[in-house]
Amino acid sequence: MATRPNTSNHDAGRGNPVRTAAPLLVRFFGGGDEMRGVNGDYFTVGDSGDEDVTLPTAMRRRESTRLRFSRGAEGWRVTAADDVPLYVNQRRVVGLTAIESGDVVRMAPGAPGLQFLMRRQDATLARLATRNATRRTAPPAAKLPSTIEASADAAATRPAFAFSLTLPVILGLVAVVLGASLLGYLAGQMRTAPAVTTPSVNDAPAAESNE
C-alpha cells in the first residue's frame, strides 16, 4: 500500500515526519479489489507513473488519464486533467465535480470504478445507516386509542343516564300540577252550589189559623 507522507507534522525533538494513518482511501474494484491510502488536501490518480496513486490497468484508457482530487471550502471535488467526461455514481459529469465519501468514479458507464472514502469521518457508514433507518413517529397524545375509546364510551352512556334521572322528576311535577288543578276545580264547585232552605212553622197559611 503506497501512502503519501504527511510532511506538515514533525517530531518536535527530532524533526522527522510523524507517521499517521491515511485519512483518505481510494478503492479500485471491477478489475481486482485494491485500496490505497492518501494524505493531504490534494492528490492525483493516473497512469503516467508520477501520480500519488497509480491507476490500475483495468481502468486505463488509450490516452493518458489523470484525475485530480482536491478539498475546498465546500468539500472534496474531482476532475479529469484533460476535461474528459467522468461518471460519478453512473451520472455523466464534465469539469470540477463535488464528491462525497462513498461516491464511485468511472471513466465509462459500467467500467471498473474508483471509490472515494474518508476514513476519519466514516461518512459511508453514517449515510448507509441514515438511509436504512426506520423512521417512527409517536402519535399525538390527543389521538391515542385509549383516550378516543374512553370519550366515546362516556358520550354513549351520558344521555341514557341523564334520562333515567330526569324521568321521575318530570312525572312528579306532572302529578303535582294535576293534583293542584283538581283541588282548585273542586273548591270552585263548592262555592257555586245553591243553598237548600227548609220552611219554618211560622210560615203556615193564614187560613188554617182561622179555623
PDB file of C-alpha atoms in Angstrom:
ATOM      1  CA  MET A   1       0.000   0.000   0.000  1.00  0.00           C
ATOM      2  CA  ALA A   2       1.521   3.272  -1.142  1.00  0.00           C
ATOM      3  CA  THR A   3       0.946   6.127   1.277  1.00  0.00           C
ATOM      4  CA  ARG A   4       1.774   9.763   0.674  1.00  0.00           C
ATOM      5  CA  PRO A   5       3.658  11.055   3.759  1.00  0.00           C
ATOM      6  CA  ASN A   6       2.244  13.977   5.667  1.00  0.00           C
ATOM      7  CA  THR A   7       5.224  16.331   5.964  1.00  0.00           C
ATOM      8  CA  SER A   8       3.283  19.017   7.808  1.00  0.00           C
ATOM      9  CA  ASN A   9       3.562  17.139  11.109  1.00  0.00           C
ATOM     10  CA  HIS A  10       7.043  16.683  12.601  1.00  0.00           C
ATOM     11  CA  ASP A  11       8.502  15.326  15.779  1.00  0.00           C
ATOM     12  CA  ALA A  12       9.383  18.453  17.802  1.00  0.00           C
ATOM     13  CA  GLY A  13      12.626  16.950  19.086  1.00  0.00           C
ATOM     14  CA  ARG A  14      13.984  15.176  16.004  1.00  0.00           C
ATOM     15  CA  GLY A  15      12.409  16.971  13.039  1.00  0.00           C
ATOM     16  CA  ASN A  16      11.355  13.686  11.427  1.00  0.00           C
ATOM     17  CA  PRO A  17       7.939  13.197   9.798  1.00  0.00           C
ATOM     18  CA  VAL A  18       5.366  11.637  12.084  1.00  0.00           C
ATOM     19  CA  ARG A  19       3.761   8.532  10.576  1.00  0.00           C
ATOM     20  CA  THR A  20      -0.013   8.855  10.739  1.00  0.00           C
ATOM     21  CA  ALA A  21      -2.805   6.715   9.325  1.00  0.00           C
ATOM     22  CA  ALA A  22      -4.043   7.896   5.941  1.00  0.00           C
ATOM     23  CA  PRO A  23      -7.405   9.665   6.395  1.00  0.00           C
ATOM     24  CA  LEU A  24      -8.415   9.046   2.769  1.00  0.00           C
ATOM     25  CA  LEU A  25      -8.839   5.757   0.961  1.00  0.00           C
ATOM     26  CA  VAL A  26      -9.055   5.123  -2.766  1.00  0.00           C
ATOM     27  CA  ARG A  27     -10.582   1.754  -3.556  1.00  0.00           C
ATOM     28  CA  PHE A  28     -10.466   0.207  -7.011  1.00  0.00           C
ATOM     29  CA  PHE A  29     -12.885  -2.556  -7.926  1.00  0.00           C
ATOM     30  CA  GLY A  30     -14.037  -4.290 -11.057  1.00  0.00           C
ATOM     31  CA  GLY A  31     -10.539  -5.224 -12.172  1.00  0.00           C
ATOM     32  CA  GLY A  32      -9.277  -6.566  -8.874  1.00  0.00           C
ATOM     33  CA  ASP A  33     -10.095  -5.130  -5.477  1.00  0.00           C
ATOM     34  CA  GLU A  34      -7.274  -2.790  -4.420  1.00  0.00           C
ATOM     35  CA  MET A  35      -7.093   0.006  -1.859  1.00  0.00           C
ATOM     36  CA  ARG A  36      -4.646   2.886  -1.429  1.00  0.00           C
ATOM     37  CA  GLY A  37      -4.262   5.331   1.434  1.00  0.00           C
ATOM     38  CA  VAL A  38      -3.770   9.049   0.777  1.00  0.00           C
ATOM     39  CA  ASN A  39      -2.942  12.080   2.948  1.00  0.00           C
ATOM     40  CA  GLY A  40      -3.374  15.766   2.216  1.00  0.00           C
ATOM     41  CA  ASP A  41      -5.916  18.099   0.659  1.00  0.00           C
ATOM     42  CA  TYR A  42      -4.856  17.317  -2.908  1.00  0.00           C
ATOM     43  CA  PHE A  43      -3.840  14.133  -4.698  1.00  0.00           C
ATOM     44  CA  THR A  44      -3.779  12.711  -8.204  1.00  0.00           C
ATOM     45  CA  VAL A  45      -4.677   9.354  -9.688  1.00  0.00           C
ATOM     46  CA  GLY A  46      -3.316   8.350 -13.094  1.00  0.00           C
ATOM     47  CA  ASP A  47      -1.243   6.067 -15.260  1.00  0.00           C
ATOM     48  CA  SER A  48       1.798   8.176 -16.119  1.00  0.00           C
ATOM     49  CA  GLY A  49       3.798   6.972 -13.137  1.00  0.00           C
ATOM     50  CA  ASP A  50       4.239  10.260 -11.245  1.00  0.00           C
ATOM     51  CA  GLU A  51       0.768  10.422  -9.655  1.00  0.00           C
ATOM     52  CA  ASP A  52       0.096   9.871  -5.970  1.00  0.00           C
ATOM     53  CA  VAL A  53      -1.977   6.779  -6.779  1.00  0.00           C
ATOM     54  CA  THR A  54      -1.367   4.635  -9.853  1.00  0.00           C
ATOM     55  CA  LEU A  55      -4.438   3.795 -11.878  1.00  0.00           C
ATOM     56  CA  PRO A  56      -4.945   0.034 -12.328  1.00  0.00           C
ATOM     57  CA  THR A  57      -4.634  -1.359 -15.825  1.00  0.00           C
ATOM     58  CA  ALA A  58      -8.342  -2.250 -15.974  1.00  0.00           C
ATOM     59  CA  MET A  59      -9.297   1.426 -15.581  1.00  0.00           C
ATOM     60  CA  ARG A  60      -6.839   2.890 -18.084  1.00  0.00           C
ATOM     61  CA  ARG A  61      -7.807   4.337 -21.431  1.00  0.00           C
ATOM     62  CA  ARG A  62      -5.863   4.502 -24.659  1.00  0.00           C
ATOM     63  CA  GLU A  63      -4.941   8.076 -23.846  1.00  0.00           C
ATOM     64  CA  SER A  64      -3.157   9.089 -20.684  1.00  0.00           C
ATOM     65  CA  THR A  65      -5.512   9.506 -17.739  1.00  0.00           C
ATOM     66  CA  ARG A  66      -5.025  11.820 -14.796  1.00  0.00           C
ATOM     67  CA  LEU A  67      -7.651  12.551 -12.146  1.00  0.00           C
ATOM     68  CA  ARG A  68      -7.280  15.370  -9.644  1.00  0.00           C
ATOM     69  CA  PHE A  69      -8.905  15.229  -6.221  1.00  0.00           C
ATOM     70  CA  SER A  70      -8.903  18.425  -4.145  1.00  0.00           C
ATOM     71  CA  ARG A  71     -10.579  19.677  -0.995  1.00  0.00           C
ATOM     72  CA  GLY A  72     -12.027  23.178  -0.902  1.00  0.00           C
ATOM     73  CA  ALA A  73     -14.284  25.186   1.388  1.00  0.00           C
ATOM     74  CA  GLU A  74     -17.332  23.196   0.259  1.00  0.00           C
ATOM     75  CA  GLY A  75     -15.744  19.742   0.410  1.00  0.00           C
ATOM     76  CA  TRP A  76     -13.975  17.377  -1.948  1.00  0.00           C
ATOM     77  CA  ARG A  77     -14.073  17.661  -5.745  1.00  0.00           C
ATOM     78  CA  VAL A  78     -12.758  15.639  -8.684  1.00  0.00           C
ATOM     79  CA  THR A  79     -11.913  16.497 -12.272  1.00  0.00           C
ATOM     80  CA  ALA A  80     -10.045  14.976 -15.194  1.00  0.00           C
ATOM     81  CA  ALA A  81      -6.878  16.751 -16.270  1.00  0.00           C
ATOM     82  CA  ASP A  82      -7.981  16.865 -19.908  1.00  0.00           C
ATOM     83  CA  ASP A  83     -11.645  17.626 -19.022  1.00  0.00           C
ATOM     84  CA  VAL A  84     -12.851  14.335 -20.453  1.00  0.00           C
ATOM     85  CA  PRO A  85     -16.290  13.206 -19.198  1.00  0.00           C
ATOM     86  CA  LEU A  86     -16.381  11.226 -15.975  1.00  0.00           C
ATOM     87  CA  TYR A  87     -19.194   9.170 -14.490  1.00  0.00           C
ATOM     88  CA  VAL A  88     -19.829   9.785 -10.792  1.00  0.00           C
ATOM     89  CA  ASN A  89     -22.321   7.240  -9.450  1.00  0.00           C
ATOM     90  CA  GLN A  90     -23.244   6.465 -13.100  1.00  0.00           C
ATOM     91  CA  ARG A  91     -24.002  10.168 -13.744  1.00  0.00           C
ATOM     92  CA  ARG A  92     -22.075  11.832 -16.552  1.00  0.00           C
ATOM     93  CA  VAL A  93     -20.180  14.952 -15.457  1.00  0.00           C
ATOM     94  CA  VAL A  94     -17.629  17.270 -17.045  1.00  0.00           C
ATOM     95  CA  GLY A  95     -15.233  19.535 -15.187  1.00  0.00           C
ATOM     96  CA  LEU A  96     -14.886  20.079 -11.442  1.00  0.00           C
ATOM     97  CA  THR A  97     -17.499  17.926  -9.658  1.00  0.00           C
ATOM     98  CA  ALA A  98     -18.323  17.674  -5.952  1.00  0.00           C
ATOM     99  CA  ILE A  99     -17.980  14.221  -4.401  1.00  0.00           C
ATOM    100  CA  GLU A 100     -18.642  12.676  -1.014  1.00  0.00           C
ATOM    101  CA  SER A 101     -17.324   9.688   0.829  1.00  0.00           C
ATOM    102  CA  GLY A 102     -18.615   6.540  -0.844  1.00  0.00           C
ATOM    103  CA  ASP A 103     -19.024   8.025  -4.335  1.00  0.00           C
ATOM    104  CA  VAL A 104     -17.759   5.932  -7.260  1.00  0.00           C
ATOM    105  CA  VAL A 105     -15.917   7.496 -10.211  1.00  0.00           C
ATOM    106  CA  ARG A 106     -15.733   5.678 -13.570  1.00  0.00           C
ATOM    107  CA  MET A 107     -14.186   6.518 -16.903  1.00  0.00           C
ATOM    108  CA  ALA A 108     -17.124   4.986 -18.791  1.00  0.00           C
ATOM    109  CA  PRO A 109     -20.588   3.631 -17.872  1.00  0.00           C
ATOM    110  CA  GLY A 110     -20.288   0.154 -16.377  1.00  0.00           C
ATOM    111  CA  ALA A 111     -16.470   0.292 -16.384  1.00  0.00           C
ATOM    112  CA  PRO A 112     -14.343  -0.618 -13.355  1.00  0.00           C
ATOM    113  CA  GLY A 113     -14.729   2.016 -10.662  1.00  0.00           C
ATOM    114  CA  LEU A 114     -12.741   4.062  -8.191  1.00  0.00           C
ATOM    115  CA  GLN A 115     -14.431   4.620  -4.827  1.00  0.00           C
ATOM    116  CA  PHE A 116     -13.523   7.650  -2.712  1.00  0.00           C
ATOM    117  CA  LEU A 117     -13.666   7.030   1.058  1.00  0.00           C
ATOM    118  CA  MET A 118     -12.946   9.195   4.097  1.00  0.00           C
ATOM    119  CA  ARG A 119     -11.721   7.027   6.962  1.00  0.00           C
ATOM    120  CA  ARG A 120     -11.896   9.538   9.827  1.00  0.00           C
ATOM    121  CA  GLN A 121     -15.469  10.687   9.268  1.00  0.00           C
ATOM    122  CA  ASP A 122     -16.850   7.251   8.384  1.00  0.00           C
ATOM    123  CA  ALA A 123     -19.349   9.102   6.209  1.00  0.00           C
ATOM    124  CA  THR A 124     -20.183   5.970   4.236  1.00  0.00           C
ATOM    125  CA  LEU A 125     -21.395   4.064   7.276  1.00  0.00           C
ATOM    126  CA  ALA A 126     -23.280   7.097   8.578  1.00  0.00           C
ATOM    127  CA  ARG A 127     -25.024   7.637   5.260  1.00  0.00           C
ATOM    128  CA  LEU A 128     -25.983   3.982   4.915  1.00  0.00           C
ATOM    129  CA  ALA A 129     -27.269   3.923   8.486  1.00  0.00           C
ATOM    130  CA  THR A 130     -29.348   7.023   7.841  1.00  0.00           C
ATOM    131  CA  ARG A 131     -30.707   5.647   4.586  1.00  0.00           C
ATOM    132  CA  ASN A 132     -31.706   2.287   6.105  1.00  0.00           C
ATOM    133  CA  ALA A 133     -33.022   3.638   9.399  1.00  0.00           C
ATOM    134  CA  THR A 134     -36.742   3.201  10.033  1.00  0.00           C
ATOM    135  CA  ARG A 135     -38.465   6.465  10.814  1.00  0.00           C
ATOM    136  CA  ARG A 136     -41.042   6.185  13.592  1.00  0.00           C
ATOM    137  CA  THR A 137     -43.223   8.969  14.834  1.00  0.00           C
ATOM    138  CA  ALA A 138     -45.233   8.778  18.041  1.00  0.00           C
ATOM    139  CA  PRO A 139     -48.956   9.532  17.633  1.00  0.00           C
ATOM    140  CA  PRO A 140     -50.178  12.774  19.224  1.00  0.00           C
ATOM    141  CA  ALA A 141     -51.414  12.441  22.785  1.00  0.00           C
ATOM    142  CA  ALA A 142     -54.888  13.720  21.843  1.00  0.00           C
ATOM    143  CA  LYS A 143     -55.321  10.904  19.326  1.00  0.00           C
ATOM    144  CA  LEU A 144     -54.320   7.933  21.453  1.00  0.00           C
ATOM    145  CA  PRO A 145     -56.754   4.996  21.065  1.00  0.00           C
ATOM    146  CA  SER A 146     -57.416   4.736  24.812  1.00  0.00           C
ATOM    147  CA  THR A 147     -58.426   8.400  25.003  1.00  0.00           C
ATOM    148  CA  ILE A 148     -60.732   8.115  21.999  1.00  0.00           C
ATOM    149  CA  GLU A 149     -62.423   4.955  23.341  1.00  0.00           C
ATOM    150  CA  ALA A 150     -62.949   6.480  26.778  1.00  0.00           C
ATOM    151  CA  SER A 151     -64.505   9.602  25.266  1.00  0.00           C
ATOM    152  CA  ALA A 152     -66.776   7.539  23.047  1.00  0.00           C
ATOM    153  CA  ASP A 153     -67.961   5.382  25.960  1.00  0.00           C
ATOM    154  CA  ALA A 154     -68.685   8.438  28.085  1.00  0.00           C
ATOM    155  CA  ALA A 155     -70.632  10.091  25.275  1.00  0.00           C
ATOM    156  CA  ALA A 156     -72.652   6.926  24.665  1.00  0.00           C
ATOM    157  CA  THR A 157     -73.681   6.379  28.297  1.00  0.00           C
ATOM    158  CA  ARG A 158     -74.288  10.003  29.274  1.00  0.00           C
ATOM    159  CA  PRO A 159     -77.732  10.511  27.560  1.00  0.00           C
ATOM    160  CA  ALA A 160     -79.295   7.316  28.978  1.00  0.00           C
ATOM    161  CA  PHE A 161     -78.076   8.097  32.477  1.00  0.00           C
ATOM    162  CA  ALA A 162     -79.391  11.664  32.312  1.00  0.00           C
ATOM    163  CA  PHE A 163     -82.767  10.467  31.004  1.00  0.00           C
ATOM    164  CA  SER A 164     -83.098   7.931  33.821  1.00  0.00           C
ATOM    165  CA  LEU A 165     -82.642  10.746  36.362  1.00  0.00           C
ATOM    166  CA  THR A 166     -84.989  13.304  34.779  1.00  0.00           C
ATOM    167  CA  LEU A 167     -87.965  10.971  34.076  1.00  0.00           C
ATOM    168  CA  PRO A 168     -89.057  10.555  37.735  1.00  0.00           C
ATOM    169  CA  VAL A 169     -88.702  14.281  38.298  1.00  0.00           C
ATOM    170  CA  ILE A 170     -90.910  15.079  35.300  1.00  0.00           C
ATOM    171  CA  LEU A 171     -93.570  12.558  36.395  1.00  0.00           C
ATOM    172  CA  GLY A 172     -93.573  14.014  39.905  1.00  0.00           C
ATOM    173  CA  LEU A 173     -94.068  17.541  38.597  1.00  0.00           C
ATOM    174  CA  VAL A 174     -96.937  16.409  36.371  1.00  0.00           C
ATOM    175  CA  ALA A 175     -98.622  14.706  39.334  1.00  0.00           C
ATOM    176  CA  VAL A 176     -98.291  17.839  41.473  1.00  0.00           C
ATOM    177  CA  VAL A 177     -99.770  20.046  38.748  1.00  0.00           C
ATOM    178  CA  LEU A 178    -102.679  17.675  38.145  1.00  0.00           C
ATOM    179  CA  GLY A 179    -103.386  17.405  41.878  1.00  0.00           C
ATOM    180  CA  ALA A 180    -103.380  21.165  42.311  1.00  0.00           C
ATOM    181  CA  SER A 181    -105.710  21.595  39.339  1.00  0.00           C
ATOM    182  CA  LEU A 182    -108.155  19.007  40.718  1.00  0.00           C
ATOM    183  CA  LEU A 183    -108.250  20.633  44.136  1.00  0.00           C
ATOM    184  CA  GLY A 184    -108.885  24.029  42.593  1.00  0.00           C
ATOM    185  CA  TYR A 185    -111.713  22.648  40.488  1.00  0.00           C
ATOM    186  CA  LEU A 186    -113.443  21.028  43.490  1.00  0.00           C
ATOM    187  CA  ALA A 187    -113.138  24.200  45.552  1.00  0.00           C
ATOM    188  CA  GLY A 188    -114.792  26.216  42.807  1.00  0.00           C
ATOM    189  CA  GLN A 189    -117.667  23.791  42.500  1.00  0.00           C
ATOM    190  CA  MET A 190    -118.360  24.025  46.245  1.00  0.00           C
ATOM    191  CA  ARG A 191    -118.554  27.840  46.133  1.00  0.00           C
ATOM    192  CA  THR A 192    -121.087  27.990  43.268  1.00  0.00           C
ATOM    193  CA  ALA A 193    -123.546  25.276  44.525  1.00  0.00           C
ATOM    194  CA  PRO A 194    -127.195  26.709  45.501  1.00  0.00           C
ATOM    195  CA  ALA A 195    -128.177  26.794  49.208  1.00  0.00           C
ATOM    196  CA  VAL A 196    -131.050  24.436  50.336  1.00  0.00           C
ATOM    197  CA  THR A 197    -133.634  26.042  52.803  1.00  0.00           C
ATOM    198  CA  THR A 198    -136.436  24.353  54.902  1.00  0.00           C
ATOM    199  CA  PRO A 199    -139.815  26.113  55.735  1.00  0.00           C
ATOM    200  CA  SER A 200    -140.446  27.111  59.362  1.00  0.00           C
ATOM    201  CA  VAL A 201    -143.688  26.762  61.409  1.00  0.00           C
ATOM    202  CA  ASN A 202    -144.349  30.471  61.335  1.00  0.00           C
ATOM    203  CA  ASP A 203    -144.663  30.440  57.556  1.00  0.00           C
ATOM    204  CA  ALA A 204    -148.006  28.424  57.607  1.00  0.00           C
ATOM    205  CA  PRO A 205    -151.028  29.858  55.623  1.00  0.00           C
ATOM    206  CA  ALA A 206    -153.338  32.254  57.476  1.00  0.00           C
ATOM    207  CA  ALA A 207    -156.485  30.346  56.500  1.00  0.00           C
ATOM    208  CA  GLU A 208    -155.584  27.388  58.548  1.00  0.00           C
ATOM    209  CA  SER A 209    -155.070  29.510  61.645  1.00  0.00           C
ATOM    210  CA  ASN A 210    -158.647  30.991  61.386  1.00  0.00           C
ATOM    211  CA  GLU A 211    -160.255  27.609  61.538  1.00  0.00           C
TER     212      GLU A 211
END
